[in-house]
Amino acid sequence: MDGATAARIARAFAPAHWYGNRWHYCYSRIKLRSDPLYPGVVQALRGSRAPLLDLGCGIGLLAHALRAGGVDLPYRGIDNDAGKIAQARRAAAVAGLGGVDFQQLDLARALPAHRGSVAVLDVLQYLDDDAQARLLDAAIAMLAPGARLVLRSGLEDDSRRMRVTRGFDLVANRLGWMNAAPKRYPRADALRARLLAAGLEVDFTPLRGHTPFNNWRVVATRPGSGVS
């Protein structure tokens, strides 16, 4: 994302007073500027009118990126971290984002009702095999005809990039930014097979940018012309 857009979005995460904590402001500005995730997801959802459910939304940066990119679909973000949801709501209000909603919910216990598109970004690695399968099956079931499931995850292989990815996620947990340590990274062949078996059209794209991580964007589309 270009520097001016990243800075404009980040201002919504600045503290109300000069002496406040500027962590979320600094984090969001650096994250938006350096991580190819947000332009990649905006591109994947461009042209869609289907409501989007963002599972594991964090502080809600995707909602801001979508609006900045001209993607105006209805957005709902879900996360189990109450502090991040509070920050997401505050920043969305400051930025005047319309058509967005944030809700705290433990995804390991329940999923909300939804019909449309689904984003699962940097979440799968924090679940074991069974939990990954349940989440993917639930997300697939939510897809309306023409809607899209957008995933971003590190994919397990023997590369140096994968070792760096795993190490970074462990450090993020130890620093307290992520409230769980990674458990299992999906393998590309198994993930592709599961999505194809569900009748979806599947596209895998490297989403590394200038980072050292083994991240991929996966877009799985439900065939049909209900919503695009």
mmCIF file of C-alpha atoms in Angstrom:
data_model
loop_
_atom_site.group_PDB
_atom_site.id
_atom_site.type_symbol
_atom_site.label_atom_id
_atom_site.label_comp_id
_atom_site.label_asym_id
_atom_site.label_seq_id
_atom_site.Cartn_x
_atom_site.Cartn_y
_atom_site.Cartn_z
ATOM 1 C CA MET A 1 0.000 0.000 0.000
ATOM 2 C CA ASP A 2 1.309 3.475 -0.803
ATOM 3 C CA GLY A 3 2.629 5.513 2.085
ATOM 4 C CA ALA A 4 -0.008 8.255 1.948
ATOM 5 C CA THR A 5 -2.909 5.800 2.142
ATOM 6 C CA ALA A 6 -1.259 3.807 4.932
ATOM 7 C CA ALA A 7 -0.662 6.992 6.940
ATOM 8 C CA ARG A 8 -4.253 8.162 6.439
ATOM 9 C CA ILE A 9 -5.682 4.842 7.650
ATOM 10 C CA ALA A 10 -3.258 4.681 10.572
ATOM 11 C CA ARG A 11 -4.434 8.058 11.876
ATOM 12 C CA ALA A 12 -7.704 6.402 12.911
ATOM 13 C CA PHE A 13 -5.653 4.248 15.307
ATOM 14 C CA ALA A 14 -3.814 7.173 16.906
ATOM 15 C CA PRO A 15 -4.539 7.860 20.599
ATOM 16 C CA ALA A 16 -7.050 10.535 21.497
ATOM 17 C CA HIS A 17 -4.354 12.452 23.429
ATOM 18 C CA TRP A 18 -0.694 13.143 22.675
ATOM 19 C CA TYR A 19 0.376 11.156 25.731
ATOM 20 C CA GLY A 20 -1.657 8.065 24.777
ATOM 21 C CA ASN A 21 -0.293 4.727 23.628
ATOM 22 C CA ARG A 22 0.715 4.955 19.969
ATOM 23 C CA TRP A 23 1.303 1.210 19.491
ATOM 24 C CA HIS A 24 -1.716 0.572 17.247
ATOM 25 C CA TYR A 25 -0.973 3.684 15.179
ATOM 26 C CA CYS A 26 2.628 2.630 14.565
ATOM 27 C CA TYR A 27 1.718 -1.013 14.015
ATOM 28 C CA SER A 28 -1.036 -0.268 11.504
ATOM 29 C CA ARG A 29 1.076 2.199 9.522
ATOM 30 C CA ILE A 30 4.008 -0.218 9.250
ATOM 31 C CA LYS A 31 1.757 -3.227 8.590
ATOM 32 C CA LEU A 32 -0.191 -1.533 5.812
ATOM 33 C CA ARG A 33 2.958 -0.193 4.192
ATOM 34 C CA SER A 34 4.941 -3.449 4.281
ATOM 35 C CA ASP A 35 2.507 -6.367 4.113
ATOM 36 C CA PRO A 36 1.135 -7.342 0.661
ATOM 37 C CA LEU A 37 -1.881 -8.911 2.411
ATOM 38 C CA TYR A 38 -4.202 -5.932 2.122
ATOM 39 C CA PRO A 39 -3.736 -5.059 -1.564
ATOM 40 C CA GLY A 40 -3.940 -8.783 -2.299
ATOM 41 C CA VAL A 41 -7.270 -9.235 -0.521
ATOM 42 C CA VAL A 42 -8.685 -6.009 -1.956
ATOM 43 C CA GLN A 43 -7.832 -7.309 -5.433
ATOM 44 C CA ALA A 44 -9.417 -10.690 -4.653
ATOM 45 C CA LEU A 45 -12.693 -9.065 -3.586
ATOM 46 C CA ARG A 46 -12.861 -6.284 -6.151
ATOM 47 C CA GLY A 47 -16.138 -6.351 -8.020
ATOM 48 C CA SER A 48 -17.869 -8.420 -5.343
ATOM 49 C CA ARG A 49 -21.209 -7.371 -3.860
ATOM 50 C CA ALA A 50 -21.475 -10.283 -1.415
ATOM 51 C CA PRO A 51 -21.339 -9.416 2.311
ATOM 52 C CA LEU A 52 -17.949 -10.305 3.781
ATOM 53 C CA LEU A 53 -17.316 -12.115 7.064
ATOM 54 C CA ASP A 54 -13.722 -11.592 8.248
ATOM 55 C CA LEU A 55 -12.869 -14.410 10.683
ATOM 56 C CA GLY A 56 -9.988 -13.383 12.944
ATOM 57 C CA CYS A 57 -10.186 -9.699 12.003
ATOM 58 C CA GLY A 58 -7.773 -8.367 14.650
ATOM 59 C CA ILE A 59 -8.011 -4.574 14.867
ATOM 60 C CA GLY A 60 -10.006 -4.378 11.645
ATOM 61 C CA LEU A 61 -7.385 -3.168 9.168
ATOM 62 C CA LEU A 62 -8.996 -5.060 6.302
ATOM 63 C CA ALA A 63 -12.173 -2.974 6.597
ATOM 64 C CA HIS A 64 -10.139 0.213 6.181
ATOM 65 C CA ALA A 65 -8.130 -1.239 3.278
ATOM 66 C CA LEU A 66 -11.298 -2.315 1.469
ATOM 67 C CA ARG A 67 -12.862 1.124 1.763
ATOM 68 C CA ALA A 68 -9.623 2.822 0.701
ATOM 69 C CA GLY A 69 -9.522 0.497 -2.314
ATOM 70 C CA GLY A 70 -13.068 1.344 -3.342
ATOM 71 C CA VAL A 71 -14.552 -2.013 -2.266
ATOM 72 C CA ASP A 72 -17.804 -1.059 -0.555
ATOM 73 C CA LEU A 73 -19.336 -4.427 0.303
ATOM 74 C CA PRO A 74 -20.952 -4.983 3.747
ATOM 75 C CA TYR A 75 -18.253 -6.087 6.214
ATOM 76 C CA ARG A 76 -18.405 -7.918 9.547
ATOM 77 C CA GLY A 77 -15.245 -8.713 11.530
ATOM 78 C CA ILE A 78 -15.006 -11.419 14.205
ATOM 79 C CA ASP A 79 -12.168 -11.971 16.682
ATOM 80 C CA ASN A 80 -11.764 -13.646 20.073
ATOM 81 C CA ASP A 81 -9.584 -10.819 21.450
ATOM 82 C CA ALA A 82 -11.791 -8.280 23.245
ATOM 83 C CA GLY A 83 -9.074 -5.615 23.237
ATOM 84 C CA LYS A 84 -8.606 -5.829 19.475
ATOM 85 C CA ILE A 85 -12.348 -5.670 18.866
ATOM 86 C CA ALA A 86 -12.602 -2.563 21.048
ATOM 87 C CA GLN A 87 -9.792 -0.936 19.055
ATOM 88 C CA ALA A 88 -11.398 -1.986 15.765
ATOM 89 C CA ARG A 89 -14.703 -0.360 16.743
ATOM 90 C CA ARG A 90 -13.029 2.830 17.891
ATOM 91 C CA ALA A 91 -10.914 3.199 14.727
ATOM 92 C CA ALA A 92 -13.870 2.484 12.446
ATOM 93 C CA ALA A 93 -15.868 5.199 14.226
ATOM 94 C CA VAL A 94 -12.985 7.687 13.999
ATOM 95 C CA ALA A 95 -12.552 6.961 10.279
ATOM 96 C CA GLY A 96 -16.307 7.147 9.658
ATOM 97 C CA LEU A 97 -16.458 3.742 8.014
ATOM 98 C CA GLY A 98 -19.957 2.800 6.956
ATOM 99 C CA GLY A 99 -21.349 -0.690 6.582
ATOM 100 C CA VAL A 100 -18.913 -2.318 9.010
ATOM 101 C CA ASP A 101 -19.467 -4.216 12.246
ATOM 102 C CA PHE A 102 -17.163 -5.932 14.748
ATOM 103 C CA GLN A 103 -18.004 -8.694 17.184
ATOM 104 C CA GLN A 104 -16.049 -10.621 19.809
ATOM 105 C CA LEU A 105 -16.502 -14.374 19.428
ATOM 106 C CA ASP A 106 -14.337 -17.406 20.180
ATOM 107 C CA LEU A 107 -14.119 -19.139 16.801
ATOM 108 C CA ALA A 108 -13.113 -22.390 18.500
ATOM 109 C CA ARG A 109 -16.540 -22.497 20.158
ATOM 110 C CA ALA A 110 -18.987 -21.072 17.641
ATOM 111 C CA LEU A 111 -19.323 -19.349 14.286
ATOM 112 C CA PRO A 112 -21.906 -16.714 13.371
ATOM 113 C CA ALA A 113 -24.588 -17.275 10.762
ATOM 114 C CA HIS A 114 -23.517 -15.800 7.429
ATOM 115 C CA ARG A 115 -24.222 -16.005 3.702
ATOM 116 C CA GLY A 116 -21.770 -14.377 1.327
ATOM 117 C CA SER A 117 -17.973 -14.233 1.103
ATOM 118 C CA VAL A 118 -15.539 -15.171 3.877
ATOM 119 C CA ALA A 119 -11.975 -14.066 4.679
ATOM 120 C CA VAL A 120 -9.720 -16.222 6.876
ATOM 121 C CA LEU A 121 -6.414 -14.369 7.071
ATOM 122 C CA ASP A 122 -3.435 -15.627 9.104
ATOM 123 C CA VAL A 123 -5.706 -17.830 11.218
ATOM 124 C CA LEU A 124 -5.351 -21.433 10.059
ATOM 125 C CA GLN A 125 -1.881 -21.926 11.543
ATOM 126 C CA TYR A 126 -3.249 -21.371 15.050
ATOM 127 C CA LEU A 127 -5.602 -24.362 14.748
ATOM 128 C CA ASP A 128 -4.900 -28.073 14.819
ATOM 129 C CA ASP A 129 -5.872 -30.302 11.895
ATOM 130 C CA ASP A 130 -9.385 -31.036 13.146
ATOM 131 C CA ALA A 131 -10.130 -27.407 13.984
ATOM 132 C CA GLN A 132 -8.815 -26.285 10.586
ATOM 133 C CA ALA A 133 -11.106 -28.773 8.865
ATOM 134 C CA ARG A 134 -14.124 -27.603 10.860
ATOM 135 C CA LEU A 135 -13.420 -23.935 10.161
ATOM 136 C CA LEU A 136 -12.860 -24.503 6.446
ATOM 137 C CA ASP A 137 -15.990 -26.626 6.102
ATOM 138 C CA ALA A 138 -18.041 -24.002 7.947
ATOM 139 C CA ALA A 139 -16.631 -21.180 5.795
ATOM 140 C CA ILE A 140 -17.318 -23.148 2.608
ATOM 141 C CA ALA A 141 -20.911 -23.732 3.713
ATOM 142 C CA MET A 142 -21.366 -19.964 4.111
ATOM 143 C CA LEU A 143 -20.468 -19.194 0.487
ATOM 144 C CA ALA A 144 -23.321 -17.967 -1.653
ATOM 145 C CA PRO A 145 -23.209 -18.655 -5.419
ATOM 146 C CA GLY A 146 -20.551 -16.395 -6.898
ATOM 147 C CA ALA A 147 -19.074 -15.547 -3.461
ATOM 148 C CA ARG A 148 -15.416 -16.016 -2.533
ATOM 149 C CA LEU A 149 -13.449 -17.606 0.267
ATOM 150 C CA VAL A 150 -10.186 -15.686 0.650
ATOM 151 C CA LEU A 151 -7.414 -17.293 2.691
ATOM 152 C CA ARG A 152 -3.936 -16.072 3.608
ATOM 153 C CA SER A 153 -1.643 -18.528 5.316
ATOM 154 C CA GLY A 154 1.853 -19.821 5.452
ATOM 155 C CA LEU A 155 1.950 -23.170 3.659
ATOM 156 C CA GLU A 156 3.985 -25.980 5.167
ATOM 157 C CA ASP A 157 7.049 -27.076 3.193
ATOM 158 C CA ASP A 158 10.776 -27.513 3.760
ATOM 159 C CA SER A 159 11.816 -24.020 2.669
ATOM 160 C CA ARG A 160 13.811 -21.441 4.604
ATOM 161 C CA ARG A 161 10.846 -19.077 4.177
ATOM 162 C CA MET A 162 8.672 -21.519 6.096
ATOM 163 C CA ARG A 163 11.164 -21.675 8.956
ATOM 164 C CA VAL A 164 11.200 -17.867 9.115
ATOM 165 C CA THR A 165 7.393 -17.776 9.059
ATOM 166 C CA ARG A 166 7.127 -20.227 11.928
ATOM 167 C CA GLY A 167 9.732 -18.379 13.977
ATOM 168 C CA PHE A 168 8.047 -15.014 13.482
ATOM 169 C CA ASP A 169 4.664 -16.368 14.592
ATOM 170 C CA LEU A 170 6.246 -17.831 17.723
ATOM 171 C CA VAL A 171 7.871 -14.496 18.550
ATOM 172 C CA ALA A 172 4.543 -12.669 18.016
ATOM 173 C CA ASN A 173 2.956 -14.983 20.561
ATOM 174 C CA ARG A 174 5.736 -14.504 23.106
ATOM 175 C CA LEU A 175 5.532 -10.734 22.738
ATOM 176 C CA GLY A 176 1.791 -10.914 23.420
ATOM 177 C CA TRP A 177 0.566 -9.603 20.059
ATOM 178 C CA MET A 178 -0.940 -12.996 19.216
ATOM 179 C CA ASN A 179 -2.689 -14.775 22.072
ATOM 180 C CA ALA A 180 -1.884 -18.235 20.680
ATOM 181 C CA ALA A 181 1.172 -20.012 19.306
ATOM 182 C CA PRO A 182 1.057 -21.636 15.857
ATOM 183 C CA LYS A 183 -0.032 -25.280 15.865
ATOM 184 C CA ARG A 184 -0.173 -26.515 12.292
ATOM 185 C CA TYR A 185 0.417 -24.865 8.928
ATOM 186 C CA PRO A 186 -1.713 -26.295 6.110
ATOM 187 C CA ARG A 187 -0.065 -28.079 3.208
ATOM 188 C CA ALA A 188 -0.919 -26.779 -0.255
ATOM 189 C CA ASP A 189 -1.913 -30.159 -1.697
ATOM 190 C CA ALA A 190 -4.303 -31.022 1.138
ATOM 191 C CA LEU A 191 -5.851 -27.550 1.167
ATOM 192 C CA ARG A 192 -6.349 -27.550 -2.597
ATOM 193 C CA ALA A 193 -7.919 -31.016 -2.500
ATOM 194 C CA ARG A 194 -10.384 -29.987 0.216
ATOM 195 C CA LEU A 195 -11.504 -26.883 -1.659
ATOM 196 C CA LEU A 196 -11.826 -28.670 -4.998
ATOM 197 C CA ALA A 197 -13.794 -31.487 -3.360
ATOM 198 C CA ALA A 198 -16.293 -28.847 -2.220
ATOM 199 C CA GLY A 199 -16.846 -27.854 -5.843
ATOM 200 C CA LEU A 200 -14.998 -24.531 -5.638
ATOM 201 C CA GLU A 201 -12.847 -22.861 -8.265
ATOM 202 C CA VAL A 202 -9.419 -22.438 -6.653
ATOM 203 C CA ASP A 203 -6.481 -20.098 -7.251
ATOM 204 C CA PHE A 204 -3.194 -20.114 -5.279
ATOM 205 C CA THR A 205 -1.004 -17.002 -5.515
ATOM 206 C CA PRO A 206 2.253 -16.267 -3.625
ATOM 207 C CA LEU A 207 1.696 -13.279 -1.329
ATOM 208 C CA ARG A 208 5.216 -12.582 -0.117
ATOM 209 C CA GLY A 209 6.021 -9.124 -1.434
ATOM 210 C CA HIS A 210 9.339 -8.004 0.031
ATOM 211 C CA THR A 211 8.845 -10.073 3.183
ATOM 212 C CA PRO A 212 10.802 -13.250 4.051
ATOM 213 C CA PHE A 213 7.629 -15.252 4.762
ATOM 214 C CA ASN A 214 6.097 -18.214 2.952
ATOM 215 C CA ASN A 215 2.658 -16.635 2.680
ATOM 216 C CA TRP A 216 0.091 -17.471 0.021
ATOM 217 C CA ARG A 217 -3.274 -16.077 -0.995
ATOM 218 C CA VAL A 218 -5.912 -18.678 -1.812
ATOM 219 C CA VAL A 219 -9.149 -17.597 -3.481
ATOM 220 C CA ALA A 220 -11.882 -20.236 -3.723
ATOM 221 C CA THR A 221 -15.044 -19.183 -5.572
ATOM 222 C CA ARG A 222 -18.455 -20.825 -5.430
ATOM 223 C CA PRO A 223 -19.617 -21.190 -9.048
ATOM 224 C CA GLY A 224 -22.846 -19.435 -9.861
ATOM 225 C CA SER A 225 -24.272 -16.008 -10.529
ATOM 226 C CA GLY A 226 -26.131 -15.239 -7.303
ATOM 227 C CA VAL A 227 -23.646 -12.615 -6.039
ATOM 228 C CA SER A 228 -20.156 -11.906 -7.335
#
